[in-house]
Coordinates of C-alpha atoms and ligand atoms in Angstrom, one line a residue:
X1 CA 75.0 70.8 -44.1
X2 CA 78.5 71.6 -45.1
X3 CA 79.0 72.8 -48.6
X4 CA 82.2 73.8 -50.3
X5 CA 82.2 76.2 -53.3
X6 CA 85.4 75.9 -55.2
X7 CA 86.8 76.5 -58.7
X8 CA 87.3 74.0 -61.5
X9 CA 89.9 76.0 -63.4
X10 CA 92.4 78.8 -63.0
X11 CA 90.2 81.0 -60.7
X12 CA 87.8 83.8 -61.5
X13 CA 85.1 81.3 -62.3
X14 CA 82.5 83.4 -60.6
X15 CA 82.6 81.7 -57.2
X16 CA 82.0 85.0 -55.4
X17 CA 78.6 85.5 -57.0
X18 CA 77.5 81.9 -56.3
X19 CA 78.8 82.0 -52.7
X20 CA 77.0 85.3 -52.1
X21 CA 73.8 83.7 -53.4
X22 CA 74.2 80.6 -51.2
X23 CA 75.3 82.7 -48.2
X24 CA 71.7 83.8 -47.8
X25 CA 70.9 80.3 -46.5
X26 CA 74.1 79.8 -44.5
X27 CA 74.7 80.2 -40.9
X28 CA 78.5 80.5 -41.4
X29 CA 80.6 81.3 -44.4
X30 CA 84.3 80.4 -44.1
X31 CA 87.5 81.3 -46.0
X32 CA 89.9 78.4 -45.5
X33 CA 92.9 79.0 -47.8
X34 CA 94.7 81.6 -49.9
X35 CA 95.0 85.2 -48.9
X36 CA 94.6 88.7 -50.3
X37 CA 96.1 87.6 -53.6
X38 CA 92.9 87.1 -55.4
X39 CA 89.4 88.3 -55.1
X40 CA 85.7 87.8 -55.7
X41 CA 83.6 90.3 -57.5
X42 CA 80.1 90.5 -55.9
X43 CA 77.3 92.6 -57.3
X44 CA 74.2 93.0 -55.2
X45 CA 71.6 95.5 -54.1
X46 CA 74.3 97.3 -52.0
X47 CA 76.7 97.9 -54.8
X48 CA 79.7 96.2 -56.5
X49 CA 82.4 94.9 -54.2
X50 CA 85.7 93.2 -54.7
X51 CA 86.3 90.9 -51.7
X52 CA 89.8 89.6 -51.0
X53 CA 90.0 88.2 -47.5
X54 CA 86.5 88.8 -46.2
X55 CA 84.1 85.8 -46.7
X56 CA 81.2 86.5 -49.0
X57 CA 78.7 86.2 -46.2
X58 CA 79.4 89.8 -45.1
X59 CA 76.4 90.9 -47.1
X60 CA 74.1 89.0 -44.9
X61 CA 73.7 90.5 -41.4
X62 CA 72.9 87.3 -39.6
X63 CA 75.6 85.2 -41.1
X64 CA 78.8 84.6 -39.2
X65 CA 81.9 85.0 -41.3
X66 CA 85.1 83.2 -40.4
X67 CA 88.6 83.7 -41.7
X68 CA 90.0 80.3 -40.8
X69 CA 93.4 78.9 -39.9
X70 CA 94.3 78.1 -43.5
X71 CA 94.3 81.7 -44.7
X72 CA 97.3 84.0 -45.1
X73 CA 96.1 86.8 -42.9
X74 CA 97.1 90.3 -44.2
X75 CA 95.8 92.4 -41.3
X76 CA 96.6 95.8 -43.0
X77 CA 94.6 94.9 -46.1
X78 CA 91.8 93.3 -44.1
X79 CA 91.3 96.5 -42.1
X80 CA 91.0 98.4 -45.4
X81 CA 88.5 95.9 -46.7
X82 CA 86.5 96.1 -43.6
X83 CA 86.4 99.9 -43.8
X84 CA 85.1 99.8 -47.4
X85 CA 82.3 97.4 -46.6
X86 CA 81.4 99.3 -43.4
X87 CA 81.3 102.6 -45.1
X88 CA 78.8 101.2 -47.5
X89 CA 76.6 100.9 -44.5
X90 CA 77.0 97.1 -44.2
X91 CA 77.0 95.4 -40.8
X92 CA 78.5 92.0 -40.4
X93 CA 79.9 89.4 -38.0
X94 CA 83.5 88.4 -38.4
X95 CA 85.8 86.0 -36.5
X96 CA 89.4 85.2 -37.2
X97 CA 91.1 82.0 -36.2
X98 CA 93.7 82.4 -33.5
X99 CA 95.7 79.9 -35.5
X100 CA 95.7 81.9 -38.7
X101 CA 99.2 83.0 -39.6
X102 CA 100.0 86.6 -40.1
X103 CA 101.5 87.9 -43.3
X104 CA 104.5 90.1 -42.5
X105 CA 106.1 93.0 -44.4
X106 CA 109.1 90.9 -45.6
X107 CA 106.7 88.5 -47.4
X108 CA 105.5 91.1 -49.8
X109 CA 109.0 92.5 -50.3
X110 CA 110.5 89.0 -50.9
X111 CA 107.8 88.4 -53.6
X112 CA 108.8 91.6 -55.3
X113 CA 112.6 91.1 -55.0
X114 CA 112.3 87.5 -56.2
X115 CA 110.3 88.3 -59.3
X116 CA 112.9 91.0 -60.0
X117 CA 115.7 88.6 -59.6
X118 CA 114.0 85.9 -61.8
X119 CA 113.4 88.4 -64.7
X120 CA 112.1 86.4 -67.7
X121 CA 111.7 83.3 -65.6
X122 CA 109.2 84.9 -63.2
X123 CA 106.1 83.1 -62.1
X124 CA 103.7 86.0 -62.6
X125 CA 103.2 86.5 -58.9
X126 CA 100.5 88.9 -57.7
X127 CA 103.3 90.1 -55.3
X128 CA 101.0 89.8 -52.3
X129 CA 103.7 87.9 -50.4
X130 CA 101.8 84.6 -50.5
X131 CA 104.6 82.3 -51.6
X132 CA 107.1 83.6 -49.0
X133 CA 104.3 83.5 -46.4
X134 CA 103.6 79.8 -47.0
X135 CA 107.4 79.0 -47.2
X136 CA 107.7 80.5 -43.7
X137 CA 104.6 78.7 -42.4
X138 CA 105.8 75.3 -43.5
X139 CA 109.4 75.9 -42.3
X140 CA 107.8 76.8 -39.0
X141 CA 109.1 80.3 -38.6
X142 CA 105.7 82.0 -39.2
X143 CA 103.7 83.8 -36.6
X144 CA 100.2 82.5 -35.6
X145 CA 97.7 85.1 -34.6
X146 CA 97.6 84.1 -30.9
X147 CA 101.3 84.9 -30.7
X148 CA 100.5 88.6 -31.1
X149 CA 99.1 88.4 -27.5
X150 CA 102.3 87.1 -26.0
X151 CA 104.5 90.2 -26.4
X152 CA 107.8 89.1 -25.1
X153 CA 107.7 85.9 -27.0
X154 CA 106.7 87.7 -30.2
X155 CA 109.6 90.1 -29.9
X156 CA 112.1 87.3 -29.5
X157 CA 110.7 85.4 -32.5
X158 CA 110.7 88.4 -34.7
X159 CA 114.3 89.2 -33.7
X160 CA 115.4 85.7 -34.6
X161 CA 113.4 85.7 -37.9
X162 CA 114.8 89.1 -39.1
X163 CA 118.4 88.2 -38.4
X164 CA 118.2 85.6 -41.2
X165 CA 116.0 87.6 -43.5
X166 CA 118.2 90.7 -43.3
X167 CA 121.2 88.6 -44.5
X168 CA 119.1 87.6 -47.5
X169 CA 117.9 91.1 -48.1
X170 CA 121.4 92.6 -47.9
X171 CA 123.5 90.0 -49.8
X172 CA 121.1 88.3 -52.2
X173 CA 118.9 91.2 -53.2
X174 CA 121.0 94.2 -52.2
X175 CA 118.0 95.8 -50.5
X176 CA 117.6 97.7 -47.2
X177 CA 117.3 95.7 -44.0
X178 CA 114.2 95.5 -41.9
X179 CA 114.0 96.7 -38.3
X180 CA 112.2 94.0 -36.3
X181 CA 111.2 96.6 -33.7
X182 CA 109.1 98.4 -36.3
X183 CA 107.4 95.1 -37.3
X184 CA 106.8 94.4 -33.6
X185 CA 105.2 97.8 -33.0
X186 CA 103.0 97.4 -36.0
X187 CA 101.9 93.9 -35.0
X188 CA 101.1 95.1 -31.5
X189 CA 98.9 97.8 -33.0
X190 CA 97.0 95.3 -35.1
X191 CA 96.6 93.0 -32.2
X192 CA 94.7 95.7 -30.3
X193 CA 92.4 96.6 -33.2
X194 CA 91.3 93.0 -34.0
X195 CA 91.3 91.5 -30.5
X196 CA 87.5 91.1 -30.3
X197 CA 87.5 89.2 -33.6
X198 CA 90.1 86.6 -32.6
X199 CA 88.6 83.2 -31.6
X200 CA 89.1 79.4 -31.7
X201 CA 87.1 79.2 -34.9
X202 CA 87.9 75.5 -35.5
X203 CA 86.1 74.7 -32.3
X204 CA 83.2 76.9 -33.2
X205 CA 83.0 75.2 -36.6
X206 CA 83.2 71.7 -35.2
X207 CA 80.4 72.5 -32.8
X208 CA 78.4 74.0 -35.6
X209 CA 78.9 70.8 -37.7
X210 CA 77.5 68.8 -34.7
X211 CA 74.5 71.1 -34.4
X212 CA 73.8 70.6 -38.1
X213 CA 74.3 74.2 -39.0
X214 CA 74.6 75.3 -42.6
X215 CA 78.2 76.0 -43.3
X216 CA 79.7 77.3 -46.6
X217 CA 83.3 76.8 -47.3
X218 CA 84.5 79.4 -49.8
X219 CA 87.4 78.6 -52.0
X220 CA 89.8 81.0 -53.7
X221 CA 91.3 80.4 -57.2
X222 CA 90.7 77.0 -58.8
X223 CA 91.8 73.4 -59.1
X224 CA 94.5 74.1 -61.7
X225 CA 96.2 76.5 -59.3
X226 CA 96.4 73.9 -56.6
X227 CA 100.0 73.5 -55.3
X228 CA 100.0 69.7 -55.9
X229 CA 97.4 69.0 -58.6
X230 CA 97.7 72.3 -60.6
X231 CA 100.1 73.5 -63.3
X232 CA 103.1 73.5 -61.0
X233 CA 105.1 75.7 -60.5
X234 CA 102.6 78.2 -61.9
X235 CA 100.3 77.5 -59.0
X236 CA 99.4 79.2 -55.8
X237 CA 101.1 78.2 -52.5
X238 CA 98.1 76.8 -50.7
X239 CA 95.7 74.1 -51.7
X240 CA 92.6 75.3 -53.6
X241 CA 90.8 72.0 -53.2
X242 CA 87.6 71.2 -51.3
X243 CA 89.4 68.4 -49.5
X244 CA 91.8 70.9 -48.0
X245 CA 88.9 72.8 -46.5
X246 CA 88.8 70.2 -43.7
X247 CA 92.3 71.2 -42.8
X248 CA 92.1 74.9 -43.5
X249 CA 89.0 75.3 -41.4
X250 CA 89.5 72.5 -38.9
X251 CA 86.4 70.3 -39.5
X252 CA 86.1 66.6 -40.2
X253 CA 86.6 65.7 -43.8
X254 CA 83.5 63.6 -43.9
X255 CA 81.5 66.6 -42.9
X256 CA 81.7 68.1 -46.4
X257 CA 78.7 66.7 -48.1
X258 CA 78.4 69.0 -51.1
X259 CA 81.2 70.1 -53.3
X260 CA 79.8 72.7 -55.8
X261 CA 82.4 73.4 -58.4
X262 CA 82.2 76.5 -60.5
X263 CA 83.3 76.8 -64.1
X264 CA 82.9 79.5 -66.7
X265 CA 81.3 78.9 -70.1
X266 CA 84.8 79.8 -71.6
X267 CA 88.3 79.8 -70.1
X268 CA 90.2 82.7 -68.4
X269 CA 93.4 82.8 -66.4
X270 CA 95.8 85.3 -64.9
X271 CA 99.5 84.8 -64.6
X272 CA 102.0 82.6 -66.4
X273 CA 101.7 78.9 -67.2
X274 CA 100.4 76.6 -69.9
X275 CA 96.8 77.2 -71.2
X276 CA 96.0 74.8 -74.0
X277 CA 92.8 76.4 -75.3
X278 CA 94.0 80.0 -75.1
X279 CA 93.1 82.4 -77.9
X280 CA 95.0 85.5 -79.0
X281 CA 94.7 88.7 -81.1
X282 CA 91.3 90.0 -82.1
X283 CA 89.5 86.8 -81.1
X284 CA 90.9 87.2 -77.6
X285 CA 90.2 90.9 -77.4
X286 CA 86.6 90.4 -78.3
X287 CA 86.1 87.7 -75.7
X288 CA 87.9 89.6 -73.1
X289 CA 85.8 92.7 -73.6
X290 CA 82.5 90.7 -73.5
X291 CA 83.7 88.6 -70.5
X292 CA 82.8 88.9 -66.8
X293 CA 80.6 91.9 -66.0
X294 CA 82.9 94.6 -67.4
X295 CA 85.6 92.7 -69.2
X296 CA 88.1 90.1 -68.1
X297 CA 90.4 92.0 -65.7
X298 CA 91.6 90.5 -62.4
X299 CA 89.5 91.5 -59.4
X300 CA 92.6 92.1 -57.2
X301 CA 95.3 92.9 -59.7
X302 CA 93.4 94.6 -62.6
X303 CA 95.6 92.6 -65.0
X304 CA 94.0 91.7 -68.3
X305 CA 93.1 88.0 -68.1
X306 CA 94.2 85.5 -70.7
X307 CA 91.1 84.0 -72.3
X308 CA 90.3 80.9 -74.4
X309 CA 87.6 78.3 -75.3
X310 CA 86.1 76.1 -72.7
X311 CA 88.6 73.4 -71.9
X312 CA 86.6 70.2 -71.2
X313 CA 89.8 68.2 -70.5
X314 CA 91.0 70.6 -67.8
X315 CA 87.6 71.1 -66.4
X316 CA 86.8 67.4 -66.1
X317 CA 90.1 67.0 -64.3
X318 CA 89.3 70.1 -62.1
X319 CA 86.0 68.5 -61.2
X320 CA 87.6 65.2 -60.4
X321 CA 90.3 66.6 -58.1
X322 CA 87.8 68.8 -56.4
X323 CA 85.4 65.8 -55.9
X324 CA 82.5 67.7 -57.5
X325 CA 79.0 66.7 -56.5
X326 CA 77.6 69.4 -58.8
X327 CA 78.7 72.0 -61.2
X328 CA 77.6 75.6 -61.8
X329 CA 78.4 77.2 -65.1
X330 CA 78.7 81.0 -65.1
X331 CA 78.9 83.6 -67.8
X332 CA 76.9 81.7 -70.4
X333 CA 75.6 85.1 -71.6
X334 CA 79.2 86.2 -72.6
X335 CA 79.2 83.7 -75.5
X336 CA 76.0 85.1 -77.1
X337 CA 77.9 87.1 -79.8
X338 CA 79.5 84.1 -81.4
X339 CA 78.4 82.3 -84.6
X340 CA 80.3 79.2 -83.6
X341 CA 81.7 78.1 -80.2
X342 CA 84.6 75.8 -79.8
X343 CA 85.1 73.4 -76.9
X344 CA 88.4 71.8 -76.3
X345 CA 87.6 68.1 -76.0
X346 CA 91.1 66.6 -76.3
X347 CA 94.8 67.4 -76.2
X348 CA 97.0 66.3 -79.1
X349 CA 100.5 65.6 -77.9
X350 CA 103.2 63.3 -79.2
X351 CA 101.0 62.1 -82.1
X352 CA 98.3 60.9 -79.7
X353 CA 95.0 62.4 -78.5
X354 CA 94.7 62.7 -74.7
X355 CA 91.5 63.0 -72.7
X356 CA 93.4 63.4 -69.4
X357 CA 95.1 66.4 -68.0
X358 CA 98.9 66.4 -68.3
X359 CA 101.9 67.6 -66.4
X360 CA 103.1 71.2 -67.1
X361 CA 105.7 70.6 -69.8
X362 CA 103.5 68.3 -71.7
X363 CA 100.7 70.8 -71.5
X364 CA 103.0 73.4 -73.1
X365 CA 103.5 71.0 -76.0
X366 CA 99.9 69.9 -76.3
X367 CA 97.6 71.3 -79.1
X368 CA 93.9 71.6 -78.5
X369 CA 91.5 69.3 -80.3
X370 CA 88.2 71.2 -80.8
X371 CA 84.6 70.3 -81.3
X372 CA 82.7 73.2 -82.8
X373 CA 79.1 73.9 -81.8
X374 CA 76.7 76.4 -83.3
X375 CA 76.2 79.6 -81.4
X376 CA 72.7 81.0 -80.4
X377 CA 73.4 84.6 -81.5
X378 CA 70.9 86.3 -79.2
X379 CA 71.2 88.0 -75.9
X380 CA 70.2 85.7 -73.1
X381 CA 70.4 88.1 -70.2
X382 CA 67.0 88.5 -68.5
X383 CA 65.8 85.0 -69.3
X384 CA 64.6 83.6 -66.1
X385 CA 64.4 79.9 -66.6
X386 CA 66.7 77.3 -68.2
X387 CA 63.9 76.0 -70.4
X388 CA 63.4 79.3 -72.0
X389 CA 67.0 79.5 -73.2
X390 CA 67.6 79.2 -76.9
X391 CA 67.9 75.6 -78.0
X392 CA 71.6 76.1 -79.0
X393 CA 72.4 77.5 -75.6
X394 CA 70.8 74.5 -73.9
X395 CA 72.7 72.2 -76.3
X396 CA 76.0 73.9 -75.4
X397 CA 75.4 73.3 -71.6
X398 CA 74.3 69.7 -72.2
X399 CA 77.4 69.1 -74.4
X400 CA 79.7 70.4 -71.7
X401 CA 77.9 68.4 -69.0
X402 CA 78.4 65.3 -71.0
X403 CA 82.1 66.0 -71.4
X404 CA 82.9 66.8 -67.8
X405 CA 80.7 64.0 -66.4
X406 CA 79.1 66.0 -63.6
X407 CA 75.6 67.4 -63.4
X408 CA 75.4 71.1 -64.2
X409 CA 72.8 72.1 -61.6
X410 CA 72.8 75.9 -62.3
X411 CA 73.7 78.2 -65.2
X412 CA 74.3 81.8 -64.7
X413 CA 73.4 84.4 -67.4
X414 CA 74.5 87.6 -65.9
X415 CA 76.7 89.0 -63.1
X416 CA 73.9 89.9 -60.7
X417 CA 73.0 87.6 -57.8
X418 CA 69.6 86.8 -59.2
X419 CA 70.8 86.0 -62.7
X420 CA 71.0 82.2 -62.1
X421 CA 68.9 79.5 -63.8
X422 CA 68.4 76.4 -61.8
X423 CA 68.1 73.2 -63.8
Ligands
GDP501 P1 85.7 84.4 -58.5 O1 87.0 84.8 -58.0 O2 85.6 83.0 -58.9 O3 84.6 84.9 -57.6 O4 85.5 85.2 -59.8 P2 85.5 86.8 -60.1 O5 84.4 87.4 -59.3 O6 86.8 87.4 -59.9 O7 85.2 86.8 -61.6 C1 84.0 86.5 -62.2 C2 83.5 87.8 -63.0 O8 82.4 87.4 -63.7 C3 83.1 88.9 -62.1 O9 83.3 90.1 -62.7 C4 81.6 88.6 -62.0 O10 80.8 89.8 -61.7 C5 81.3 88.1 -63.3 N1 80.2 87.2 -63.4 C6 79.8 86.2 -62.6 N2 78.8 85.4 -63.1 C7 78.5 86.0 -64.3 C8 77.6 85.7 -65.4 O11 76.9 84.8 -65.4 N3 77.7 86.5 -66.5 C9 78.5 87.6 -66.6 N4 78.5 88.3 -67.7 N5 79.4 87.9 -65.6 C10 79.4 87.1 -64.5

């Protein structure tokens, strides 16, 4: 069975924890998009880990982990991540697609220089080089991993690439030029280190599909950060949708039978862009402090996350574009302190109430329409079955389920792997 675990919202929905949990029953866990620009937080018996590029299956010794062709491969960061996991005594199997493209030093620099140049109009980039990376990939000047093993060709391509980039660095940004020979040497060093991990992973995955293996496709960020369907241009540069997993991993689209979409019991987002149900001031500070497992701060960037009430309009849309077959709601425990809980059930815009998600500028002008529910005002961590939750907590979940139109199959009431209530 092939299952995708993806986000309904702006990312940080708690996909890592659910993936880690499902990874126990998976033969293969695959990262199919994104790069080192976001991360999952995983808490298990081995400790607390922030994974950025490594698939969440690394905590299960028998699981094969694949970084597929759709990922922006930052080899330097990957090696650091591998070291951290290995030094915690964890053994794992990892393969990297020979068709994955390699993130290069100028991608990170371009991200930085461009945000500097844009000033107030910046996108809130994580400055991991992701947007310049995908620009190069789709203008066909990027480097696929297999090219690292064709040295002469690699040198020629880098030479050509940096001729153009250096003009941009010098004249547009007024920054030092890059010596392509240095990049070449670095890449040759990396090639040697990772050579045993490089494989035709798409072929391995297609065979695994045919053999009926359990494959988990692990998404990064969420539907509202998708390049096409998200809050463009405040989106990421690769598709965050389950449908893209077929391309990003190289498997048939019809193979993906289960699309498990993760959403939080409230909203959180990092970076710029419209956020209709956002809250501010003390209300936000309180929610931010209670949120996640130790407050709402980005796993990769450490940036304080923007927070708000659950947005049923955005989440229903997120579930639809993901093609959700089931939904998991995380962080229900976080709302336990509230007397009343609001849910955004409509957008008021131009004198009308909308139930559908809008394009970016209209979202900026939309006001949230809230339905207020009663809180349960009691700590729900430690409760081990959905039925034992306070009535008001169950009603909250049922209300949201009704709004988004997809079954909520699991609710999570704490950051640990075992804190999940199956319905
Ligand atoms: P991801 O990118 O979707 O994997 O999300 P992150 O891991 O970055 O963010 C989710 C945060 O919520 C992490 O700090 C998790 O440890 C934490 N978390 C996940 N599920 C729960 C839950 O049910 N309750 C609480 N309190 N925290 C949770």
